[in-house]
Coordinates of C-alpha atoms in Angstrom, one line a residue:
Chain A
M334 CA 0.0 0.0 0.0
P335 CA 1.6 3.3 -1.1
A336 CA 2.5 5.9 1.6
T337 CA 0.2 9.0 1.7
R338 CA 1.2 12.5 2.6
P339 CA 0.1 13.6 6.1
P340 CA -2.8 16.2 6.1
I341 CA -0.6 18.9 7.4
A342 CA 1.7 18.7 4.4
W343 CA -1.3 19.1 2.1
L344 CA -2.4 22.1 4.0
T345 CA 1.1 23.7 3.8
L346 CA 1.2 23.0 0.1
L347 CA -2.3 24.5 -0.4
A348 CA -1.3 27.6 1.6
M349 CA 1.8 28.1 -0.6
L350 CA -0.2 27.8 -3.7
A351 CA -2.8 30.2 -2.4
G352 CA -0.1 32.7 -1.5
L353 CA 1.5 32.4 -5.0
A354 CA -1.9 32.8 -6.6
G355 CA -2.6 35.8 -4.5
M356 CA 0.7 37.4 -5.4
T357 CA 0.2 36.7 -9.0
M358 CA -3.3 38.2 -9.0
G359 CA -2.1 41.2 -7.0
G360 CA 0.6 41.8 -9.5
C361 CA -1.7 41.4 -12.4
S362 CA -4.4 43.6 -10.9
S363 CA -2.2 46.7 -10.3
A364 CA -2.1 49.3 -13.0
P365 CA 0.8 49.1 -15.3
K366 CA 3.4 51.6 -14.4
V367 CA 3.9 54.4 -16.8
V368 CA 7.4 54.2 -18.2
V369 CA 9.1 57.6 -17.8
P370 CA 11.8 58.5 -20.2
P371 CA 15.2 58.3 -18.6
L372 CA 16.2 62.0 -19.0
L373 CA 12.8 63.1 -17.6
E374 CA 13.2 60.7 -14.8
Q375 CA 16.7 62.1 -14.2
A376 CA 15.5 65.7 -14.1
L377 CA 12.7 64.8 -11.7
S378 CA 15.1 63.0 -9.6
I379 CA 17.4 66.0 -9.4
E380 CA 14.4 68.2 -8.5
S381 CA 13.2 65.8 -5.8
D382 CA 16.7 65.7 -4.3
A383 CA 16.9 69.5 -4.3
A384 CA 13.5 69.7 -2.6
R385 CA 14.6 67.3 0.1
R386 CA 17.7 69.4 0.7
Y387 CA 15.5 72.5 0.9
Q388 CA 13.3 70.9 3.5
R389 CA 16.4 70.0 5.6
G390 CA 17.5 73.7 5.4
E391 CA 20.5 73.0 3.2
L392 CA 19.8 76.1 1.1
E393 CA 23.2 76.2 -0.7
A394 CA 22.9 72.6 -1.9
A395 CA 19.2 73.1 -2.7
S396 CA 20.1 76.2 -4.9
R397 CA 22.6 74.2 -6.9
G398 CA 20.1 71.3 -7.2
F399 CA 17.3 73.4 -8.5
A400 CA 19.6 75.2 -10.9
E401 CA 20.7 71.8 -12.3
A402 CA 17.1 70.7 -12.5
V403 CA 16.3 73.8 -14.6
R404 CA 19.1 73.0 -16.9
A405 CA 17.9 69.4 -17.1
F406 CA 14.4 70.4 -18.0
V407 CA 15.6 73.0 -20.5
A408 CA 17.5 70.2 -22.2
I409 CA 14.3 68.2 -22.8
D410 CA 12.2 71.4 -23.5
D411 CA 9.8 70.7 -20.6
G412 CA 8.2 74.1 -20.1
A413 CA 6.2 73.1 -17.0
G414 CA 9.4 71.7 -15.4
I415 CA 11.4 74.7 -16.2
A416 CA 8.8 77.1 -14.7
R417 CA 8.3 75.0 -11.6
N418 CA 12.0 74.7 -10.9
R419 CA 12.5 78.4 -11.5
H420 CA 9.9 79.0 -8.9
H421 CA 11.7 76.6 -6.5
L422 CA 15.0 78.4 -7.2
A423 CA 13.4 81.8 -6.6
R424 CA 12.0 80.6 -3.2
V425 CA 15.5 79.3 -2.2
H426 CA 17.0 82.7 -3.1
L427 CA 14.4 84.4 -1.0
A428 CA 15.2 82.1 1.9
R429 CA 18.9 83.0 1.5
G430 CA 18.1 86.7 1.6
K431 CA 18.8 87.3 -2.1
P432 CA 15.7 89.0 -3.5
A433 CA 17.3 90.3 -6.6
A434 CA 18.5 86.8 -7.6
A435 CA 15.0 85.6 -6.9
L436 CA 13.5 88.3 -9.2
Q437 CA 16.0 87.3 -11.9
Q438 CA 14.6 83.8 -12.0
L439 CA 11.2 85.2 -13.0
V440 CA 12.0 87.7 -15.7
D441 CA 10.1 85.7 -18.3
P442 CA 6.9 87.8 -19.0
A443 CA 5.1 84.6 -20.2
D444 CA 5.0 83.3 -16.7
T445 CA 1.9 85.0 -15.5
S446 CA 0.9 82.4 -12.9
L447 CA -0.3 83.6 -9.4
D448 CA 2.5 81.7 -7.8
A449 CA 5.1 83.6 -9.9
D450 CA 3.5 86.9 -9.1
L451 CA 3.5 86.2 -5.4
I452 CA 7.2 85.3 -5.6
R453 CA 7.9 88.5 -7.6
A454 CA 6.0 90.6 -5.0
Q455 CA 7.9 89.0 -2.2
A456 CA 11.2 89.7 -3.9
L457 CA 10.1 93.3 -4.6
L458 CA 9.3 93.7 -0.9
G459 CA 12.8 92.4 -0.1
L460 CA 14.2 95.1 -2.4
Q461 CA 12.0 97.7 -0.8
R462 CA 10.3 98.5 -4.1
H463 CA 7.0 98.8 -2.2
D464 CA 4.9 100.5 -5.0
E465 CA 5.6 97.8 -7.5
A466 CA 5.0 95.0 -4.9
E467 CA 1.7 96.6 -4.0
T468 CA 0.6 96.9 -7.6
K469 CA 1.3 93.2 -8.2
L470 CA -0.5 92.1 -5.0
R471 CA -3.6 94.3 -5.5
K472 CA -3.9 93.1 -9.1
R473 CA -4.2 89.5 -7.9
L474 CA -6.5 90.2 -4.9
P475 CA -9.8 90.0 -6.8
E476 CA -9.1 86.5 -8.1
C477 CA -7.9 85.1 -4.8
T478 CA -10.5 85.7 -2.1
E479 CA -12.2 82.6 -0.6
A480 CA -11.3 79.3 -2.2
C481 CA -7.7 80.0 -3.2
R482 CA -4.7 78.1 -2.2
H483 CA -2.5 81.2 -2.3
G484 CA -5.0 83.3 -0.3
P485 CA -3.1 83.2 3.1
A486 CA 0.3 84.0 1.4
L487 CA -1.3 86.9 -0.5
Q488 CA -2.7 88.3 2.8
L489 CA 0.6 87.9 4.6
L490 CA 2.5 89.7 1.9
L491 CA 0.0 92.5 2.1
A492 CA 0.5 92.5 5.8
R493 CA 4.3 92.8 5.3
L494 CA 3.8 95.6 2.8
A495 CA 1.6 97.5 5.3
L496 CA 4.2 97.1 8.0
A497 CA 7.0 98.3 5.7
T498 CA 4.9 101.4 4.7
S499 CA 4.0 102.1 8.3
H500 CA 0.4 101.1 8.3
P501 CA 0.1 98.9 11.3
D502 CA -3.7 98.8 11.3
Q503 CA -3.8 97.5 7.8
A504 CA -1.1 94.9 8.7
V505 CA -3.2 93.7 11.6
R506 CA -6.2 93.3 9.4
H507 CA -4.4 91.3 6.7
A508 CA -2.6 89.1 9.2
Q509 CA -5.9 88.3 10.9
L510 CA -7.5 87.5 7.6
A511 CA -4.7 85.2 6.8
L512 CA -5.2 83.3 10.1
T513 CA -8.9 83.0 9.3
L514 CA -8.2 81.5 5.8
L515 CA -5.6 79.1 7.3
A516 CA -8.0 77.9 10.0
K517 CA -10.6 77.0 7.3
D518 CA -8.3 74.6 5.5
A519 CA -5.6 72.8 7.4
T520 CA -4.0 71.3 4.2
L521 CA -2.9 74.8 3.1
D522 CA -0.1 75.0 5.6
D523 CA 2.2 72.9 7.8
G524 CA 2.3 75.7 10.4
R525 CA 4.9 78.0 9.0
E526 CA 2.4 80.4 7.4
Q527 CA 0.5 80.4 10.6
A528 CA 3.6 81.3 12.5
N529 CA 4.3 84.1 10.0
A530 CA 0.9 85.4 10.6
Y531 CA 1.3 85.5 14.3
R532 CA 4.7 87.1 14.1
L533 CA 3.4 89.8 11.7
L534 CA 0.5 90.4 14.0
A535 CA 2.9 90.8 16.9
Q536 CA 5.0 93.3 15.0
A537 CA 2.0 95.3 13.8
M538 CA 0.5 95.4 17.4
L539 CA 3.8 96.5 18.8
A540 CA 4.0 99.3 16.2
G541 CA 0.4 100.2 17.0
G542 CA 1.1 100.4 20.8
A543 CA -0.9 97.2 21.8
V544 CA 2.2 95.7 23.5
E545 CA 0.3 93.1 25.7
Q546 CA -1.5 91.7 22.7
A547 CA 1.7 91.7 20.8
E548 CA 3.4 89.6 23.4
I549 CA 0.6 87.0 23.1
A550 CA 0.9 86.8 19.3
A551 CA 4.7 86.6 19.5
Q552 CA 4.5 83.7 22.0
Q553 CA 2.1 81.9 19.5
A554 CA 4.6 82.4 16.7
L555 CA 7.4 81.1 18.9
T556 CA 5.5 78.0 19.8
L557 CA 4.7 77.2 16.2
D558 CA 8.3 77.8 15.0
R559 CA 9.6 75.6 17.8
Q560 CA 7.5 72.7 16.4
L561 CA 8.9 73.3 13.0
A562 CA 12.4 73.6 14.3
L563 CA 13.4 76.6 12.3
P564 CA 16.5 78.3 14.0
E565 CA 16.4 81.6 12.1
K566 CA 12.8 82.2 12.8
L567 CA 13.2 81.1 16.4
A568 CA 16.0 83.6 16.9
R569 CA 13.9 86.4 15.3
D570 CA 10.9 85.4 17.5
W571 CA 13.1 85.8 20.6
L572 CA 14.4 89.2 19.4
L573 CA 10.8 90.3 18.8
L574 CA 9.8 89.1 22.3
G575 CA 12.7 91.0 23.8
E576 CA 11.6 94.2 22.1
I577 CA 8.0 93.7 23.2
R578 CA 9.0 93.0 26.8
Q579 CA 11.3 96.0 26.8
Q580 CA 8.4 98.2 25.7
I581 CA 6.1 96.7 28.4
A582 CA 8.7 97.3 31.1
L583 CA 9.3 100.9 30.0
R584 CA 5.6 101.7 29.9
Q585 CA 5.0 100.8 33.5
T586 CA 5.1 103.4 36.1
P587 CA 7.7 103.3 37.5
P588 CA 9.4 101.3 34.8
S589 CA 9.9 97.7 35.9
S590 CA 13.0 95.7 35.4
L591 CA 14.2 94.6 32.0
V592 CA 15.1 91.1 33.2
A593 CA 12.5 89.4 30.9
A594 CA 13.7 91.5 27.9
R595 CA 17.4 90.7 28.6
A596 CA 16.5 87.0 28.9
A597 CA 14.8 87.0 25.5
Y598 CA 17.7 88.8 23.8
R599 CA 20.1 86.3 25.3
Q600 CA 18.0 83.4 24.1
A601 CA 18.1 84.9 20.6
Q602 CA 21.9 85.3 20.9
E603 CA 22.4 81.6 21.9
I604 CA 20.2 80.2 19.1
A605 CA 21.9 82.4 16.5
T606 CA 25.4 81.4 17.8
A607 CA 24.5 77.7 17.7
A608 CA 23.0 77.9 14.3
G609 CA 25.8 80.0 12.8
L610 CA 23.6 83.0 12.1
S611 CA 26.2 85.7 12.5
E612 CA 23.9 88.6 11.5
L613 CA 21.3 87.7 14.0
R614 CA 23.9 87.1 16.7
T615 CA 25.2 90.6 16.1
A616 CA 21.7 92.0 16.3
A617 CA 21.0 90.3 19.6
E618 CA 24.3 91.5 21.0
A619 CA 23.5 95.0 19.9
A620 CA 20.1 94.8 21.5
L621 CA 21.7 93.6 24.8
M622 CA 24.2 96.5 24.8
R623 CA 21.4 99.0 24.3
L624 CA 19.7 97.9 27.5
P625 CA 20.6 99.9 30.5
V626 CA 23.0 98.2 32.8
P627 CA 21.0 96.8 35.8
Chain B
M1327 CA 23.0 182.4 -138.4
S1328 CA 25.5 179.9 -137.2
L1329 CA 26.2 181.9 -134.1
L1330 CA 22.5 181.7 -133.2
I1331 CA 22.6 178.0 -133.7
E1332 CA 25.7 177.5 -131.6
H1333 CA 24.1 179.6 -128.9
E1334 CA 21.0 177.5 -129.0
I1335 CA 23.0 174.3 -128.8
D1336 CA 25.0 175.7 -125.7
S1337 CA 21.8 176.7 -124.0
A1338 CA 20.3 173.3 -124.4
T1339 CA 23.4 171.6 -123.1
R1340 CA 23.4 173.9 -120.1
R1341 CA 19.8 173.3 -119.4
R1342 CA 20.3 169.5 -119.6
G1343 CA 23.3 169.7 -117.2
T1344 CA 21.3 171.8 -114.7
R1345 CA 18.4 169.3 -114.8
R1346 CA 20.8 166.4 -114.1
F1347 CA 22.4 168.3 -111.2
L1348 CA 19.1 169.1 -109.6
L1349 CA 17.9 165.5 -110.0
L1350 CA 21.0 164.2 -108.5
S1351 CA 20.7 166.6 -105.6
L1352 CA 17.2 165.6 -105.0
L1353 CA 18.1 162.0 -104.9
I1354 CA 20.8 162.7 -102.5
I1355 CA 18.5 164.7 -100.3
V1356 CA 15.9 162.0 -100.4
A1357 CA 18.5 159.4 -99.5
L1358 CA 19.8 161.4 -96.6
V1359 CA 16.3 162.1 -95.3
T1360 CA 15.5 158.4 -95.7
A1361 CA 18.7 157.5 -93.9
M1362 CA 17.9 159.9 -91.1
L1363 CA 14.4 158.5 -90.8
V1364 CA 15.7 155.0 -90.7
R1365 CA 18.2 156.0 -88.1
Q1366 CA 15.4 157.6 -86.1
G1367 CA 13.5 154.3 -86.2
L1368 CA 10.6 155.5 -88.3
F1369 CA 10.5 152.4 -90.3
R1370 CA 11.5 150.1 -87.4
H1371 CA 8.8 147.9 -85.8
S1372 CA 8.5 148.3 -82.0
T1373 CA 6.5 147.0 -79.2
K1374 CA 5.0 149.1 -76.4
L1375 CA 5.6 148.0 -72.8
S1376 CA 5.0 149.9 -69.6
F1377 CA 5.8 149.8 -65.8
V1378 CA 4.7 151.7 -62.7
A1379 CA 7.2 153.3 -60.3
D1380 CA 6.8 155.2 -57.0
T1381 CA 8.8 158.1 -58.3
A1382 CA 10.1 159.4 -61.6
Q1383 CA 13.5 160.2 -60.2
D1384 CA 16.3 159.3 -62.7
I1385 CA 13.6 158.4 -65.3
S1386 CA 13.2 160.7 -68.3
K1387 CA 11.7 160.6 -71.7
G1388 CA 14.0 159.2 -74.4
Q1389 CA 16.1 157.3 -71.8
A1390 CA 17.6 154.2 -73.2
V1391 CA 16.2 150.8 -72.5
Q1392 CA 18.7 148.0 -72.6
I1393 CA 18.9 144.2 -72.5
A1394 CA 22.3 142.8 -71.4
G1395 CA 23.8 146.2 -71.9
F1396 CA 22.5 146.6 -75.5
R1397 CA 20.1 149.4 -76.3
V1398 CA 16.8 147.9 -77.5
G1399 CA 14.4 150.7 -77.0
A1400 CA 13.6 153.9 -75.2
V1401 CA 11.2 155.6 -72.8
T1402 CA 8.4 157.2 -74.8
S1403 CA 6.4 158.8 -72.0
V1404 CA 6.4 159.5 -68.3
S1405 CA 3.1 160.4 -66.7
L1406 CA 1.7 160.9 -63.2
R1407 CA -1.3 158.8 -62.1
D1408 CA -4.1 159.9 -59.8
D1409 CA -2.6 157.8 -57.0
S1410 CA 0.7 159.7 -57.1
R1411 CA 2.5 156.9 -58.8
V1412 CA 4.3 157.2 -62.1
V1413 CA 3.4 155.3 -65.3
V1414 CA 6.3 155.0 -67.7
E1415 CA 5.8 153.7 -71.3
V1416 CA 8.7 152.3 -73.3
E1417 CA 9.1 151.0 -76.8
V1418 CA 11.3 148.0 -77.5
D1419 CA 12.4 146.8 -81.0
S1420 CA 10.1 144.0 -82.0
G1421 CA 13.1 142.0 -83.2
E1422 CA 14.4 141.9 -79.6
M1423 CA 11.0 141.0 -78.0
H1424 CA 12.0 137.3 -78.1
L1425 CA 14.2 138.1 -75.1
V1426 CA 11.5 139.7 -73.0
T1427 CA 9.5 137.0 -71.0
H1428 CA 6.1 137.6 -69.6
D1429 CA 7.6 137.7 -66.0
A1430 CA 10.5 140.0 -67.0
R1431 CA 11.2 143.1 -64.9
I1432 CA 12.7 146.5 -65.6
E1433 CA 15.5 147.6 -63.3
L1434 CA 16.8 151.2 -62.9
R1435 CA 20.6 151.0 -62.6
K1436 CA 23.2 153.6 -62.1
E1437 CA 26.6 153.1 -63.7
G1438 CA 29.2 152.9 -61.0
L1439 CA 26.7 153.9 -58.3
V1440 CA 26.9 157.6 -59.2
G1441 CA 26.8 157.5 -63.0
S1442 CA 23.9 157.9 -65.4
A1443 CA 20.7 155.9 -64.9
K1444 CA 19.7 153.3 -67.4
L1445 CA 16.7 151.0 -67.6
E1446 CA 17.7 147.3 -68.0
I1447 CA 15.1 144.7 -68.9
I1448 CA 15.9 141.5 -67.0
P1449 CA 14.2 138.3 -68.4
G1450 CA 12.3 136.2 -65.9
P1451 CA 12.8 132.4 -65.2
D1452 CA 9.8 131.3 -67.3
K1453 CA 11.1 131.3 -70.8
T1454 CA 8.1 129.5 -72.3
R1455 CA 5.9 132.7 -72.6
L1456 CA 7.0 136.0 -73.9
A1457 CA 5.7 139.4 -73.1
T1458 CA 3.1 140.8 -75.5
S1459 CA 2.4 144.3 -76.7
E1460 CA 1.1 146.7 -74.0
S1461 CA 2.3 144.3 -71.2
R1462 CA 2.9 145.8 -67.8
L1463 CA 6.3 144.8 -66.4
A1464 CA 7.5 144.9 -62.8
F1465 CA 9.9 147.7 -61.8
T1466 CA 12.8 147.7 -59.3
R1467 CA 15.6 150.1 -58.4
A1468 CA 19.1 148.9 -57.9
D1469 CA 20.8 150.0 -54.7
G1470 CA 22.6 153.1 -55.2
L1471 CA 25.1 155.0 -53.1
G1472 CA 22.4 156.1 -50.7
A1473 CA 21.3 152.6 -49.9
L1474 CA 24.9 151.5 -49.4
A1475 CA 25.6 154.3 -47.0
N1476 CA 22.5 153.4 -45.0
Q1477 CA 23.6 149.7 -44.8
V1478 CA 27.0 150.7 -43.6
R1479 CA 25.5 153.0 -41.0
D1480 CA 23.1 150.3 -39.7
E1481 CA 26.0 147.9 -39.2
F1482 CA 28.4 150.3 -37.6
V1483 CA 26.2 152.1 -35.2
P1484 CA 25.7 149.0 -32.9
I1485 CA 29.4 148.2 -32.9
L1486 CA 30.2 151.8 -31.9
R1487 CA 27.6 151.6 -29.2
D1488 CA 29.2 148.4 -27.8
I1489 CA 32.6 149.9 -27.9
K1490 CA 31.4 152.8 -25.9
A1491 CA 29.8 150.5 -23.3
I1492 CA 33.0 148.4 -23.0
T1493 CA 35.2 151.4 -22.6
G1494 CA 32.8 152.8 -20.0
T1495 CA 33.0 149.6 -18.0
L1496 CA 36.8 149.5 -18.2
A1497 CA 37.1 153.0 -17.0
D1498 CA 34.7 152.4 -14.0
P1499 CA 36.8 153.0 -10.9
A1500 CA 34.7 150.5 -8.8
T1501 CA 34.4 147.6 -11.2
G1502 CA 36.7 148.4 -14.1
L1503 CA 40.4 148.3 -14.8
P1504 CA 41.7 150.4 -11.9
A1505 CA 39.8 148.2 -9.4
T1506 CA 41.1 145.1 -11.0
L1507 CA 44.7 146.3 -11.0
A1508 CA 44.3 147.2 -7.3
Q1509 CA 43.0 143.6 -6.6
I1510 CA 45.9 142.1 -8.5
R1511 CA 48.3 144.2 -6.4
G1512 CA 46.7 142.9 -3.2
T1513 CA 46.8 139.3 -4.4
T1514 CA 50.4 139.7 -5.4
Q1515 CA 51.3 140.8 -1.9
S1516 CA 49.4 137.8 -0.4
L1517 CA 51.1 135.5 -2.8
N1518 CA 54.5 136.9 -1.6
G1519 CA 53.6 136.1 2.0
L1520 CA 52.4 132.7 1.0
L1521 CA 55.6 131.9 -0.8
Q1522 CA 57.6 133.0 2.2
N1523 CA 55.6 130.7 4.4
G1524 CA 56.0 128.0 1.9
D1525 CA 59.7 128.4 2.0
R1526 CA 59.8 128.1 5.7
Q1527 CA 57.6 125.0 5.7
V1528 CA 59.6 123.3 3.0
G1529 CA 62.6 123.8 5.2
E1530 CA 60.8 122.1 8.0
I1531 CA 59.6 119.3 5.8
G1532 CA 63.2 118.8 4.6
G1533 CA 64.3 118.4 8.2
G1534 CA 61.5 115.9 8.8
A1535 CA 62.4 114.0 5.7
T1536 CA 66.0 113.8 6.8
R1537 CA 64.8 112.2 10.1
V1538 CA 62.6 109.8 8.3
L1539 CA 65.4 108.7 6.0
G1540 CA 67.6 108.1 9.1
A1541 CA 64.9 105.8 10.5
A1542 CA 64.5 104.1 7.2
E1543 CA 68.2 103.4 7.1
T1544 CA 68.0 101.8 10.5
S1545 CA 65.0 99.6 9.4
L1546 CA 66.9 98.6 6.3
G1547 CA 69.8 97.6 8.5
H1548 CA 67.4 95.3 10.4
L1549 CA 66.1 93.9 7.2
G1550 CA 69.5 93.2 6.0
R1551 CA 70.2 91.1 9.1
T1552 CA 66.9 89.3 8.7
L1553 CA 67.7 88.5 5.1
E1554 CA 71.1 87.1 6.1
T1555 CA 69.4 84.8 8.7
T1556 CA 66.8 83.7 6.1
N1557 CA 69.6 83.1 3.6
K1558 CA 71.3 80.7 6.0
Q1559 CA 68.1 78.8 6.7
L1560 CA 66.7 78.7 3.2
P1561 CA 68.8 76.0 1.7
E1562 CA 67.8 73.5 4.4
L1563 CA 64.1 74.5 3.9
L1564 CA 64.4 74.0 0.2
D1565 CA 65.9 70.6 0.7
R1566 CA 63.1 69.6 2.9
A1567 CA 60.5 70.9 0.5
Q1568 CA 62.2 69.0 -2.3
R1569 CA 62.0 65.7 -0.4
V1570 CA 58.3 66.4 0.4
L1571 CA 57.6 67.0 -3.3
Q1572 CA 59.4 63.8 -4.3
H1573 CA 57.2 61.9 -1.8
T1574 CA 54.1 63.6 -3.2
E1575 CA 55.1 62.7 -6.7
T1576 CA 55.6 59.1 -5.8
I1577 CA 52.2 58.9 -4.1
S1578 CA 50.5 60.7 -7.1
A1579 CA 52.1 58.2 -9.5
E1580 CA 50.9 55.3 -7.4
A1581 CA 47.4 56.9 -7.1
A1582 CA 47.3 57.5 -10.8
A1583 CA 47.8 53.9 -11.4
S1584 CA 45.3 52.6 -8.8
V1585 CA 42.6 55.3 -8.4
P1586 CA 41.1 55.5 -12.0
P1587 CA 40.4 51.8 -12.1
A1588 CA 38.8 52.0 -8.7
L1589 CA 36.7 54.9 -9.8
R1590 CA 35.7 53.2 -13.0
D1591 CA 34.8 50.1 -11.1
G1592 CA 32.9 52.2 -8.5
S1593 CA 31.1 54.0 -11.2
A1594 CA 30.1 50.8 -13.0
T1595 CA 29.0 49.3 -9.7
A1596 CA 26.9 52.4 -8.9
A1597 CA 25.3 52.2 -12.3
D1598 CA 24.5 48.6 -11.7
V1599 CA 23.0 49.3 -8.4
R1600 CA 21.0 52.1 -9.9
D1601 CA 19.6 49.8 -12.6
I1602 CA 18.8 47.2 -10.0
V1603 CA 17.0 49.7 -7.8
R1604 CA 15.1 51.2 -10.7
G1605 CA 14.1 47.7 -11.8
A1606 CA 13.0 46.8 -8.3
K1607 CA 11.0 50.0 -8.0
Q1608 CA 9.1 49.1 -11.1
T1609 CA 8.4 45.6 -9.9
W1610 CA 5.4 44.6 -7.8
P1611 CA 5.0 44.8 -4.8
I1612 CA 7.8 47.3 -4.3
S1613 CA 6.3 49.5 -7.0
T1614 CA 3.2 50.0 -4.9
M1615 CA 5.3 51.2 -2.0
V1616 CA 7.5 53.6 -3.9
D1617 CA 6.2 56.8 -5.5
G1618 CA 7.0 57.2 -9.1
P1619 CA 9.1 60.2 -10.2
G1620 CA 7.0 63.3 -10.3
P1621 CA 7.1 67.0 -9.8
S1622 CA 8.1 68.2 -6.3
R1623 CA 6.3 70.7 -4.3
I1624 CA 7.9 72.9 -1.6
R1625 CA 5.9 74.7 1.0
T1626 CA 5.0 78.3 0.5
D1627 CA 6.6 80.6 3.0
S1628 CA 5.7 84.2 2.7
D1629 CA 8.4 85.3 5.2
P1630 CA 11.2 82.7 5.1
R1631 CA 13.6 84.9 7.1
A1632 CA 11.0 86.3 9.5
E1633 CA 11.8 89.8 8.3
G1634 CA 8.3 91.2 8.6
G1635 CA 8.2 94.6 7.0
G1636 CA 12.0 95.1 6.8
A1637 CA 14.4 93.9 4.2
S1638 CA 17.5 91.8 4.7
N1639 CA 20.7 93.8 5.1
A1640 CA 22.6 91.0 3.3
G1641 CA 20.8 91.9 0.0
N1642 CA 22.7 90.3 -2.8

């Protein structure tokens, strides 16, 4: 009588066959992948790498990466890729404090997108060409009111413009509107625009004399920037807090001690030193020196 | 009887001679008269022209009318009109009318500015139409001595006026030449003082320069000693540098032999790895876990440097 397999062996074999069948069906059921041409894939890869570097704060490397991506897309005549990477490169230049270089990336008059105009306005603001920046922003305002992805950014740029031209009331209004728009749609922002809005609100309220409210807004900005771990913004938030606390202390009768203000400036100095931000470190040291010796 | 016949014959001969003489005289007289009349232009054909002038000065009846200096006619009448202007009629030989265009003008000229006046017909630019009988021509007067004198006066008077003003300014004791000379005298005195001060200062500078040169000489002496020391130590330094360079060359030569193959191998290996990874990414189930290549998006940041309303000092 021939030997028969034990039941457990049959079950094991059945399970293996079922698994194999499942894998095969799964592989057959997925949509066929679109084959991307090698040069396009290479360009997208360079862009993606530069974007990761930007997110990590490696601005120098990100700048080189996006510039290379632009060249790669120019080589394959991909207009959308060229425009997109020019926008990325312009944003990197703005983050590095080079508004003229950012503007240079957007000299093509054919690029009339809202994104491009916002970057141009931001660069013009950096170059203190306020009239031109205002013209660009006001022109775009009607088409970006409610359901507009760039609505918060537009309002925040208008708030910055109002601060630059010494209109703190208008700056408060625009910053509050930006916060309202951001609250409606959480996908619009990862927290940095919200922090920007609170910071601008704090600066505008300080300029308008509402120092207590300014401190609350500045604390909000600091909390958000701490979550995002952005050293430059953290240092500037502490500098702003120091300035606000200094004003609060001086307005009291008699003027109270400036311990809180001094502590804020020192914190800004430490962050700037640790992050290698020499300009901010110098500003913090200057602010400390201006405080009267206790 | 023969005497009477001879007397008759003589008388007849005398009468014949007298008749011949009278006839000849008459012919001569007629010829002379005819010649005179021809000379006077009685048989000549002429054309009448006229012109209007403001005044009849230098114009008289019988005055010659010329074309290019040749007499072609004469003034036949000079009359005053009711509007105090003068109408002058001339007659011109018909044979010369082919030179008188419809837009010709008559000009009164004086020979040599003070000589006799003559009327000159000047043809116009349009040679296609000629003047007809009884045509009225334009009239002009050439500038004479009087006009020339007026022109000279008009040009000289402003110049004389300017000379007078300049000489007046120069002579002004407050702002003219005497004051300028006084200022120059004062400036010269100041300049003399300045030169004297300059001489003194140059003398002082010379003394200072002498001291500086002395100090420079001392420094050069130090430099000389330093160079001597360097000169002593330099050969040893150069020897050491030579040995280091030789070591470096040896290492470079060895690296040149070994590094390129390693790089090539590494590059080939990296390309293989890339191909393997790309292939794996396109294979299920890894392809469902890995996003395909696509455009990247970076977050909008309306204030990346937290500058608020201010601009960065770094600029560009």
